[in-house]
């Protein structure tokens, strides 16, 4: 009997107009370049990569509408019309009145940290992000992780693993006093936890607590559209709301947000600092001219701001975000067919391989995730990124390695860039490495830069 269709497929809501050729390489060649670049995937040349799943940051394909916008860039030093278009859309979609552009997310983090933090302060947050925490530390604060315990367990199926644990927050307030906590650094979703979302209920609970203690709420809204999608799919009462409504509701609970526009907005560069606090706005607008550029371009070209303004309009489209998260989900499900250990539930922007389970014979100090990212690159030219002990850096006070519970390799999807066939190739590569996992040896670190070491550290293979 002929095969019957049991479930109808869906496909992306776009077709491809421009293509970029990619180079195929041999295993021998990749072995050579991996060694030459100190077994750090950040140090590889992009042309030596076949399928680039290093990050979804700035690696997205812009739409024809965004490219058309690039042609009407108003490159005036002051008062570019694209700045005003972008500001209008920040107000309209994030629902926040005051806006300062920055060249990318960490520049906004720098300004926010400088303005809000005094030396000796404590900043609680749900897990941490590398650049976010570093800017908080450089401004003199100690970062304290107050995410729920479930987030540190790759196999736990909690639907909102990004949530903040009010008990942990309360303990911190009792220990150091609310006066020493300038704001709570809320990320939605949580990149380092595996792209895990935060529920609206949790945002509201934390807000109530913060109001009681006079603590401000700031949101890292870098992938907030993905968080809004998960709220729509998983949280009671949100199924009928649009992504735009949920995004605005999320942001309504915060004094301000910072955004790396290189993600949700589907552009190659850009950042946003937006706030309801006029005083913070005035200070940010003043500081941006010191570090970035005039407050009407913040280190960006007019054309970049136009692409961002148009990206904001596209990012809240349900089919666009569904196609994006659908790709990640397809990849995760395929890996699970082969029992490859991944962080669950599957997050929004990436699949995170659980390197501790994948390579249980390696100690954490032998850099299992760094090792695994390299093995996958050598197998197929698929590039991922370490998100474990190397990314976690050292404790600034003791100088010891931070030993995160999660030791992960992130395989991240640029938006609108790769096809299902690319995902199948990547799946087969991870499975091929999984089949040979017992033979894999770890690494030792031979060069360690002071800040954000994962970007430039170098390694050697252990014998
Ligand atoms: N916040 C989050 C949650 C991020 O993921 C990033 C960047 C930033 C802030 C900083 O923004 O790169 O524009 O300066 N994440 C990239 C990544 C680098 O690969 O996850 P940026």
Short mmCIF file of C-alpha atoms in Angstrom, two decimals, residues 5-460:
data_model
loop_
_atom_site.label_atom_id
_atom_site.label_comp_id
_atom_site.label_asym_id
_atom_site.label_seq_id
_atom_site.Cartn_x
_atom_site.Cartn_y
_atom_site.Cartn_z
CA UNK A 5 0.65 11.36 5.03
CA UNK A 6 -0.17 11.44 8.72
CA UNK A 7 0.94 14.93 9.62
CA UNK A 8 1.14 17.95 7.32
CA UNK A 9 4.44 19.85 7.27
CA UNK A 10 4.92 23.57 7.60
CA UNK A 11 7.63 25.65 5.97
CA UNK A 12 9.28 29.02 6.48
CA UNK A 13 7.36 32.18 5.54
CA UNK A 14 10.02 33.40 3.08
CA UNK A 15 11.83 32.40 -0.08
CA UNK A 16 15.48 32.99 -0.93
CA UNK A 17 16.54 35.79 -3.30
CA UNK A 18 20.28 36.15 -2.69
CA UNK A 19 22.70 33.34 -1.89
CA UNK A 20 26.18 33.30 -0.41
CA UNK A 21 28.45 30.39 -1.42
CA UNK A 22 30.16 28.47 1.36
CA UNK A 23 33.41 26.54 1.18
CA UNK A 24 33.66 22.80 1.78
CA UNK A 25 36.87 21.59 3.45
CA UNK A 26 38.42 18.22 4.26
CA UNK A 27 38.86 16.68 7.69
CA UNK A 28 42.68 16.90 7.34
CA UNK A 29 42.42 20.62 6.58
CA UNK A 30 40.13 21.24 9.54
CA UNK A 31 42.45 19.31 11.87
CA UNK A 32 45.28 21.59 10.79
CA UNK A 33 43.39 24.88 11.21
CA UNK A 34 41.85 23.81 14.54
CA UNK A 35 45.36 23.21 15.91
CA UNK A 36 46.67 26.48 14.44
CA UNK A 37 43.81 28.46 16.03
CA UNK A 38 44.38 27.03 19.51
CA UNK A 39 41.24 24.83 19.45
CA UNK A 40 39.07 27.88 19.95
CA UNK A 41 36.19 28.14 17.47
CA UNK A 42 36.14 31.94 17.95
CA UNK A 43 39.59 32.09 16.35
CA UNK A 44 38.65 30.23 13.17
CA UNK A 45 38.37 32.15 9.92
CA UNK A 46 34.77 32.20 8.80
CA UNK A 47 35.79 30.91 5.36
CA UNK A 48 37.04 27.71 7.03
CA UNK A 49 33.56 27.06 8.43
CA UNK A 50 30.92 25.08 6.52
CA UNK A 51 27.80 25.60 8.64
CA UNK A 52 28.25 28.43 11.11
CA UNK A 53 26.26 27.85 14.29
CA UNK A 54 28.61 29.92 16.45
CA UNK A 55 25.98 32.55 17.16
CA UNK A 56 22.74 34.16 16.06
CA UNK A 57 24.28 37.55 16.79
CA UNK A 58 24.53 39.80 13.74
CA UNK A 59 24.55 36.74 11.49
CA UNK A 60 20.96 37.02 10.32
CA UNK A 61 19.65 37.42 6.79
CA UNK A 62 17.89 40.73 6.35
CA UNK A 63 14.66 40.92 4.36
CA UNK A 64 14.31 42.73 1.01
CA UNK A 65 12.43 45.40 2.95
CA UNK A 66 15.37 45.89 5.33
CA UNK A 67 17.84 46.05 2.44
CA UNK A 68 15.62 48.61 0.71
CA UNK A 69 15.76 50.61 3.95
CA UNK A 70 19.56 50.59 3.78
CA UNK A 71 19.32 52.67 0.60
CA UNK A 72 17.49 55.47 2.34
CA UNK A 73 20.03 55.85 5.12
CA UNK A 74 20.24 59.48 6.18
CA UNK A 75 23.90 59.78 7.12
CA UNK A 76 23.68 63.18 8.75
CA UNK A 77 25.89 63.51 11.82
CA UNK A 78 22.98 64.90 13.80
CA UNK A 79 19.24 64.26 13.65
CA UNK A 80 19.12 61.49 11.03
CA UNK A 81 15.55 60.66 10.00
CA UNK A 82 16.31 56.96 10.48
CA UNK A 83 17.00 57.65 14.15
CA UNK A 84 13.52 59.13 14.51
CA UNK A 85 11.94 56.18 12.69
CA UNK A 86 13.76 53.81 15.03
CA UNK A 87 12.78 55.80 18.11
CA UNK A 88 9.12 55.73 17.00
CA UNK A 89 9.29 51.95 16.71
CA UNK A 90 11.01 51.53 20.08
CA UNK A 91 8.11 53.48 21.59
CA UNK A 92 5.49 51.62 19.58
CA UNK A 93 6.71 48.04 20.05
CA UNK A 94 8.64 48.01 23.34
CA UNK A 95 6.33 50.67 24.75
CA UNK A 96 9.13 52.68 26.37
CA UNK A 97 9.37 56.46 25.84
CA UNK A 98 13.09 57.32 26.01
CA UNK A 99 15.71 55.81 23.73
CA UNK A 100 19.46 55.97 23.17
CA UNK A 101 21.01 54.01 20.28
CA UNK A 102 24.27 52.11 20.81
CA UNK A 103 26.47 50.18 18.41
CA UNK A 104 25.57 46.85 20.08
CA UNK A 105 24.17 45.32 23.25
CA UNK A 106 27.26 45.48 25.46
CA UNK A 107 27.59 49.22 24.85
CA UNK A 108 24.11 49.67 26.30
CA UNK A 109 25.10 47.37 29.20
CA UNK A 110 28.14 49.56 29.77
CA UNK A 111 26.05 52.73 30.02
CA UNK A 112 23.35 51.18 32.22
CA UNK A 113 25.96 49.69 34.59
CA UNK A 114 27.89 52.96 34.80
CA UNK A 115 24.76 54.99 35.54
CA UNK A 116 23.03 52.71 38.04
CA UNK A 117 25.82 50.94 39.95
CA UNK A 118 27.96 52.25 42.82
CA UNK A 119 31.09 50.34 43.92
CA UNK A 120 30.13 47.78 46.56
CA UNK A 121 26.63 47.20 45.14
CA UNK A 122 25.08 43.80 44.42
CA UNK A 123 23.22 43.01 41.21
CA UNK A 124 20.96 39.95 41.26
CA UNK A 125 20.07 38.32 37.97
CA UNK A 126 18.70 35.13 36.43
CA UNK A 127 21.91 33.23 35.71
CA UNK A 128 24.37 35.55 34.01
CA UNK A 129 25.43 36.68 30.60
CA UNK A 130 29.15 37.10 29.94
CA UNK A 131 29.25 40.74 28.83
CA UNK A 132 26.38 41.81 31.09
CA UNK A 133 28.06 40.50 34.24
CA UNK A 134 31.47 41.87 33.25
CA UNK A 135 30.10 45.40 32.84
CA UNK A 136 28.36 45.11 36.21
CA UNK A 137 31.62 43.94 37.80
CA UNK A 138 33.67 46.65 36.09
CA UNK A 139 31.25 49.23 37.55
CA UNK A 140 32.04 47.81 41.02
CA UNK A 141 29.14 45.42 41.64
CA UNK A 142 29.06 41.77 42.66
CA UNK A 143 26.71 39.72 40.52
CA UNK A 144 24.46 37.23 42.36
CA UNK A 145 22.64 34.45 40.51
CA UNK A 146 19.02 34.16 41.68
CA UNK A 147 17.61 31.90 38.97
CA UNK A 148 15.50 28.90 40.02
CA UNK A 149 17.48 25.70 40.71
CA UNK A 150 15.79 23.89 37.82
CA UNK A 151 17.76 26.08 35.37
CA UNK A 152 21.00 24.40 36.40
CA UNK A 153 19.68 20.94 35.53
CA UNK A 154 19.80 20.23 31.78
CA UNK A 155 17.19 17.46 32.00
CA UNK A 156 14.57 19.32 34.06
CA UNK A 157 11.47 20.01 31.96
CA UNK A 158 10.18 23.13 33.79
CA UNK A 159 8.47 25.27 31.10
CA UNK A 160 9.94 28.55 32.42
CA UNK A 161 13.42 27.64 33.53
CA UNK A 162 14.51 31.28 33.30
CA UNK A 163 12.34 32.31 36.27
CA UNK A 164 13.75 34.08 39.29
CA UNK A 165 13.63 32.36 42.67
CA UNK A 166 12.02 34.83 45.06
CA UNK A 167 13.51 32.96 48.02
CA UNK A 168 17.04 33.55 46.71
CA UNK A 169 16.24 37.20 46.04
CA UNK A 170 14.77 37.66 49.52
CA UNK A 171 17.86 36.04 51.06
CA UNK A 172 20.13 38.49 49.23
CA UNK A 173 18.03 41.47 50.33
CA UNK A 174 18.22 40.26 53.94
CA UNK A 175 21.98 39.76 53.70
CA UNK A 176 23.07 43.00 52.04
CA UNK A 177 20.04 45.29 52.32
CA UNK A 178 17.92 46.67 49.48
CA UNK A 179 19.92 49.90 49.41
CA UNK A 180 22.90 48.01 48.05
CA UNK A 181 20.82 46.57 45.17
CA UNK A 182 20.44 49.23 42.47
CA UNK A 183 18.42 47.02 40.13
CA UNK A 184 17.57 43.49 39.22
CA UNK A 185 19.12 42.29 35.99
CA UNK A 186 16.35 40.26 34.42
CA UNK A 187 16.99 38.46 31.14
CA UNK A 188 14.14 36.99 29.12
CA UNK A 189 14.94 34.43 27.83
CA UNK A 190 18.13 33.27 29.54
CA UNK A 191 20.84 32.63 26.98
CA UNK A 192 23.26 30.73 29.24
CA UNK A 193 20.54 28.45 30.64
CA UNK A 194 19.77 27.20 27.12
CA UNK A 195 17.49 29.94 25.83
CA UNK A 196 14.98 29.26 28.61
CA UNK A 197 12.07 31.67 28.98
CA UNK A 198 10.62 33.58 31.91
CA UNK A 199 6.89 33.56 32.63
CA UNK A 200 4.79 36.71 32.86
CA UNK A 201 3.62 35.51 36.26
CA UNK A 202 7.24 35.46 37.48
CA UNK A 203 7.92 38.94 36.10
CA UNK A 204 4.88 40.21 38.01
CA UNK A 205 5.82 38.45 41.26
CA UNK A 206 9.36 39.80 41.12
CA UNK A 207 8.02 43.27 40.35
CA UNK A 208 5.80 43.15 43.44
CA UNK A 209 8.77 42.13 45.56
CA UNK A 210 10.97 44.84 44.06
CA UNK A 211 8.34 47.54 44.55
CA UNK A 212 8.10 46.57 48.21
CA UNK A 213 11.85 46.97 48.63
CA UNK A 214 12.38 49.93 46.29
CA UNK A 215 14.52 47.95 43.83
CA UNK A 216 14.41 48.82 40.14
CA UNK A 217 13.73 46.29 37.40
CA UNK A 218 15.80 46.28 34.21
CA UNK A 219 15.34 43.81 31.37
CA UNK A 220 17.84 42.36 28.94
CA UNK A 221 15.36 42.24 26.06
CA UNK A 222 17.86 40.92 23.52
CA UNK A 223 15.67 37.94 22.53
CA UNK A 224 12.46 39.12 24.19
CA UNK A 225 10.41 38.15 21.12
CA UNK A 226 11.42 34.51 21.67
CA UNK A 227 10.31 34.84 25.28
CA UNK A 228 6.99 36.29 24.13
CA UNK A 229 6.53 33.31 21.79
CA UNK A 230 7.05 30.84 24.65
CA UNK A 231 4.61 32.77 26.86
CA UNK A 232 2.03 32.57 24.07
CA UNK A 233 2.57 28.83 23.66
CA UNK A 234 2.95 27.83 27.32
CA UNK A 235 1.39 30.31 29.73
CA UNK A 236 -2.31 30.30 30.61
CA UNK A 237 -4.20 33.32 29.32
CA UNK A 238 -1.79 34.25 26.50
CA UNK A 239 -2.73 31.93 23.62
CA UNK A 240 -4.99 34.53 22.02
CA UNK A 241 -2.62 37.50 22.45
CA UNK A 242 -0.29 38.62 19.67
CA UNK A 243 3.48 38.53 20.01
CA UNK A 244 3.45 42.36 19.88
CA UNK A 245 0.97 42.55 22.77
CA UNK A 246 2.96 40.12 24.89
CA UNK A 247 6.27 41.90 24.19
CA UNK A 248 4.78 45.22 25.25
CA UNK A 249 3.23 43.71 28.35
CA UNK A 250 6.58 42.16 29.35
CA UNK A 251 8.40 45.48 28.96
CA UNK A 252 5.69 47.38 30.85
CA UNK A 253 7.03 45.96 34.12
CA UNK A 254 10.53 47.41 33.75
CA UNK A 255 12.10 50.80 34.30
CA UNK A 256 14.29 50.17 31.31
CA UNK A 257 15.69 47.66 28.86
CA UNK A 258 18.87 47.04 26.95
CA UNK A 259 18.84 45.12 23.69
CA UNK A 260 21.44 43.63 21.41
CA UNK A 261 19.62 44.37 18.17
CA UNK A 262 21.81 41.79 16.45
CA UNK A 263 19.32 39.07 17.47
CA UNK A 264 15.52 39.64 17.43
CA UNK A 265 15.78 42.61 15.06
CA UNK A 266 17.49 40.50 12.37
CA UNK A 267 20.20 43.04 11.60
CA UNK A 268 23.97 42.77 11.52
CA UNK A 269 24.75 45.49 14.06
CA UNK A 270 22.98 47.68 16.60
CA UNK A 271 21.91 48.14 20.19
CA UNK A 272 19.14 49.81 22.17
CA UNK A 273 18.94 51.43 25.58
CA UNK A 274 15.38 52.47 26.44
CA UNK A 275 13.94 53.70 29.70
CA UNK A 276 10.97 55.38 31.36
CA UNK A 277 13.28 57.19 33.78
CA UNK A 278 14.02 60.65 32.44
CA UNK A 279 17.08 61.11 34.67
CA UNK A 280 18.65 57.83 33.53
CA UNK A 281 17.83 58.81 29.94
CA UNK A 282 19.51 62.20 30.30
CA UNK A 283 22.63 60.57 31.76
CA UNK A 284 22.73 57.87 29.09
CA UNK A 285 22.29 60.47 26.36
CA UNK A 286 25.19 62.37 27.83
CA UNK A 287 27.47 59.35 28.28
CA UNK A 288 26.76 57.93 24.84
CA UNK A 289 28.55 60.87 23.25
CA UNK A 290 31.68 59.94 25.23
CA UNK A 291 31.80 56.27 24.30
CA UNK A 292 29.69 55.72 21.16
CA UNK A 293 28.81 58.81 19.16
CA UNK A 294 26.16 61.51 19.08
CA UNK A 295 22.87 60.54 20.77
CA UNK A 296 21.12 60.40 17.39
CA UNK A 297 23.37 57.64 16.03
CA UNK A 298 25.22 55.99 18.95
CA UNK A 299 27.94 54.42 16.82
CA UNK A 300 25.61 53.34 14.02
CA UNK A 301 25.17 54.45 10.44
CA UNK A 302 21.79 55.92 9.51
CA UNK A 303 21.19 52.91 7.26
CA UNK A 304 21.76 50.52 10.19
CA UNK A 305 19.12 52.36 12.22
CA UNK A 306 16.67 52.07 9.31
CA UNK A 307 17.28 48.30 9.08
CA UNK A 308 16.68 48.08 12.85
CA UNK A 309 13.45 50.09 12.63
CA UNK A 310 12.17 47.75 9.92
CA UNK A 311 13.46 44.68 11.78
CA UNK A 312 11.34 45.61 14.81
CA UNK A 313 8.24 45.55 12.61
CA UNK A 314 9.17 42.11 11.21
CA UNK A 315 10.25 40.47 14.46
CA UNK A 316 6.79 40.53 16.03
CA UNK A 317 5.22 38.67 13.09
CA UNK A 318 4.02 35.32 14.42
CA UNK A 319 5.04 33.25 11.38
CA UNK A 320 8.53 34.77 11.43
CA UNK A 321 9.18 33.82 15.05
CA UNK A 322 7.48 30.44 14.60
CA UNK A 323 9.75 29.59 11.67
CA UNK A 324 12.80 30.67 13.65
CA UNK A 325 12.01 28.65 16.76
CA UNK A 326 10.66 25.81 14.58
CA UNK A 327 14.10 25.29 13.04
CA UNK A 328 15.72 25.01 16.46
CA UNK A 329 13.02 22.59 17.58
CA UNK A 330 13.48 20.44 14.47
CA UNK A 331 17.21 20.19 15.16
CA UNK A 332 16.67 19.31 18.83
CA UNK A 333 14.12 16.62 18.04
CA UNK A 334 16.40 15.04 15.45
CA UNK A 335 19.27 14.89 17.98
CA UNK A 336 16.96 13.37 20.57
CA UNK A 337 16.11 10.56 18.13
CA UNK A 338 19.74 9.49 18.55
CA UNK A 339 19.76 9.97 22.35
CA UNK A 340 22.25 12.84 22.12
CA UNK A 341 22.08 14.63 25.52
CA UNK A 342 20.74 18.17 25.06
CA UNK A 343 19.30 20.82 27.36
CA UNK A 344 15.54 20.48 27.62
CA UNK A 345 13.05 21.92 27.03
CA UNK A 346 14.44 23.01 23.66
CA UNK A 347 15.09 26.76 23.83
CA UNK A 348 14.50 29.54 21.33
CA UNK A 349 17.78 30.35 19.67
CA UNK A 350 19.99 27.29 19.95
CA UNK A 351 20.47 23.68 20.85
CA UNK A 352 22.77 23.20 23.81
CA UNK A 353 24.62 19.89 23.99
CA UNK A 354 25.20 18.66 27.53
CA UNK A 355 28.96 18.13 27.37
CA UNK A 356 29.14 16.64 30.90
CA UNK A 357 26.85 13.81 29.78
CA UNK A 358 28.32 13.62 26.29
CA UNK A 359 31.91 13.24 27.57
CA UNK A 360 31.50 11.92 31.13
CA UNK A 361 35.11 10.67 31.20
CA UNK A 362 36.47 14.26 31.08
CA UNK A 363 36.88 16.37 34.23
CA UNK A 364 35.47 19.91 34.00
CA UNK A 365 39.01 21.31 34.08
CA UNK A 366 39.74 19.31 30.91
CA UNK A 367 37.18 21.59 29.20
CA UNK A 368 34.59 19.07 27.96
CA UNK A 369 32.46 21.64 26.11
CA UNK A 370 35.46 23.32 24.47
CA UNK A 371 36.65 19.84 23.44
CA UNK A 372 33.28 18.86 22.03
CA UNK A 373 32.87 22.07 20.01
CA UNK A 374 36.24 21.30 18.43
CA UNK A 375 35.44 17.67 17.68
CA UNK A 376 32.27 18.69 15.85
CA UNK A 377 34.14 21.32 13.85
CA UNK A 378 36.83 18.80 12.88
CA UNK A 379 34.20 16.21 11.93
CA UNK A 380 32.17 18.38 9.57
CA UNK A 381 33.08 22.07 9.60
CA UNK A 382 30.01 22.85 11.75
CA UNK A 383 31.02 25.58 14.20
CA UNK A 384 29.50 25.86 17.68
CA UNK A 385 30.57 27.65 20.85
CA UNK A 386 31.62 26.65 24.35
CA UNK A 387 29.25 27.74 27.13
CA UNK A 388 30.84 26.18 30.21
CA UNK A 389 33.87 26.69 32.40
CA UNK A 390 35.77 28.77 29.82
CA UNK A 391 32.84 31.19 29.33
CA UNK A 392 32.22 31.38 33.08
CA UNK A 393 35.69 32.91 33.64
CA UNK A 394 37.24 33.41 37.07
CA UNK A 395 35.90 34.78 40.32
CA UNK A 396 37.23 38.37 40.39
CA UNK A 397 37.91 38.14 44.16
CA UNK A 398 39.53 34.70 44.54
CA UNK A 399 40.96 34.31 41.04
CA UNK A 400 39.64 30.72 40.94
CA UNK A 401 37.82 29.29 37.92
CA UNK A 402 34.05 29.66 38.23
CA UNK A 403 32.75 26.10 37.95
CA UNK A 404 29.31 26.36 36.35
CA UNK A 405 26.93 23.44 36.74
CA UNK A 406 26.13 23.71 33.05
CA UNK A 407 28.93 22.64 30.73
CA UNK A 408 27.41 23.14 27.30
CA UNK A 409 28.15 23.46 23.60
CA UNK A 410 25.80 25.90 21.92
CA UNK A 411 24.76 25.32 18.30
CA UNK A 412 22.96 28.55 17.48
CA UNK A 413 20.73 29.38 14.54
CA UNK A 414 21.12 32.60 12.61
CA UNK A 415 17.67 33.76 11.51
CA UNK A 416 16.56 32.99 7.93
CA UNK A 417 20.03 31.67 6.95
CA UNK A 418 20.12 27.86 6.85
CA UNK A 419 17.84 25.21 5.34
CA UNK A 420 16.53 21.96 6.77
CA UNK A 421 19.23 20.12 4.79
CA UNK A 422 21.89 22.09 6.68
CA UNK A 423 20.25 21.01 9.92
CA UNK A 424 20.29 17.38 8.80
CA UNK A 425 24.02 17.63 8.01
CA UNK A 426 24.67 19.18 11.42
CA UNK A 427 22.60 16.46 13.12
CA UNK A 428 24.57 13.71 11.41
CA UNK A 429 27.86 15.32 12.43
CA UNK A 430 26.90 15.56 16.11
CA UNK A 431 25.69 11.94 16.01
CA UNK A 432 28.95 10.79 14.35
CA UNK A 433 30.97 12.46 17.14
CA UNK A 434 28.61 10.96 19.74
CA UNK A 435 29.25 7.47 18.35
CA UNK A 436 33.03 7.97 18.80
CA UNK A 437 32.81 9.86 22.10
CA UNK A 438 34.78 7.38 24.23
CA UNK A 439 37.96 8.01 22.22
CA UNK A 440 37.87 11.80 22.75
CA UNK A 441 40.58 13.40 24.91
CA UNK A 442 40.33 16.78 26.66
CA UNK A 443 42.24 20.06 26.38
CA UNK A 444 44.51 22.25 28.49
CA UNK A 445 44.46 26.05 28.39
CA UNK A 446 47.76 27.54 27.24
CA UNK A 447 46.80 31.22 26.88
CA UNK A 448 44.22 33.08 28.93
CA UNK A 449 43.23 36.73 28.34
CA UNK A 450 42.02 38.76 31.30
CA UNK A 451 38.53 39.72 30.13
CA UNK A 452 35.92 37.45 28.47
CA UNK A 453 38.58 34.80 28.04
CA UNK A 454 36.45 32.48 25.89
CA UNK A 455 36.84 34.80 22.90
CA UNK A 456 40.63 34.56 22.65
CA UNK A 457 41.90 31.74 24.92
CA UNK A 458 44.09 29.09 23.30
CA UNK A 459 44.26 25.38 24.05
CA UNK A 460 46.37 22.30 23.37
#
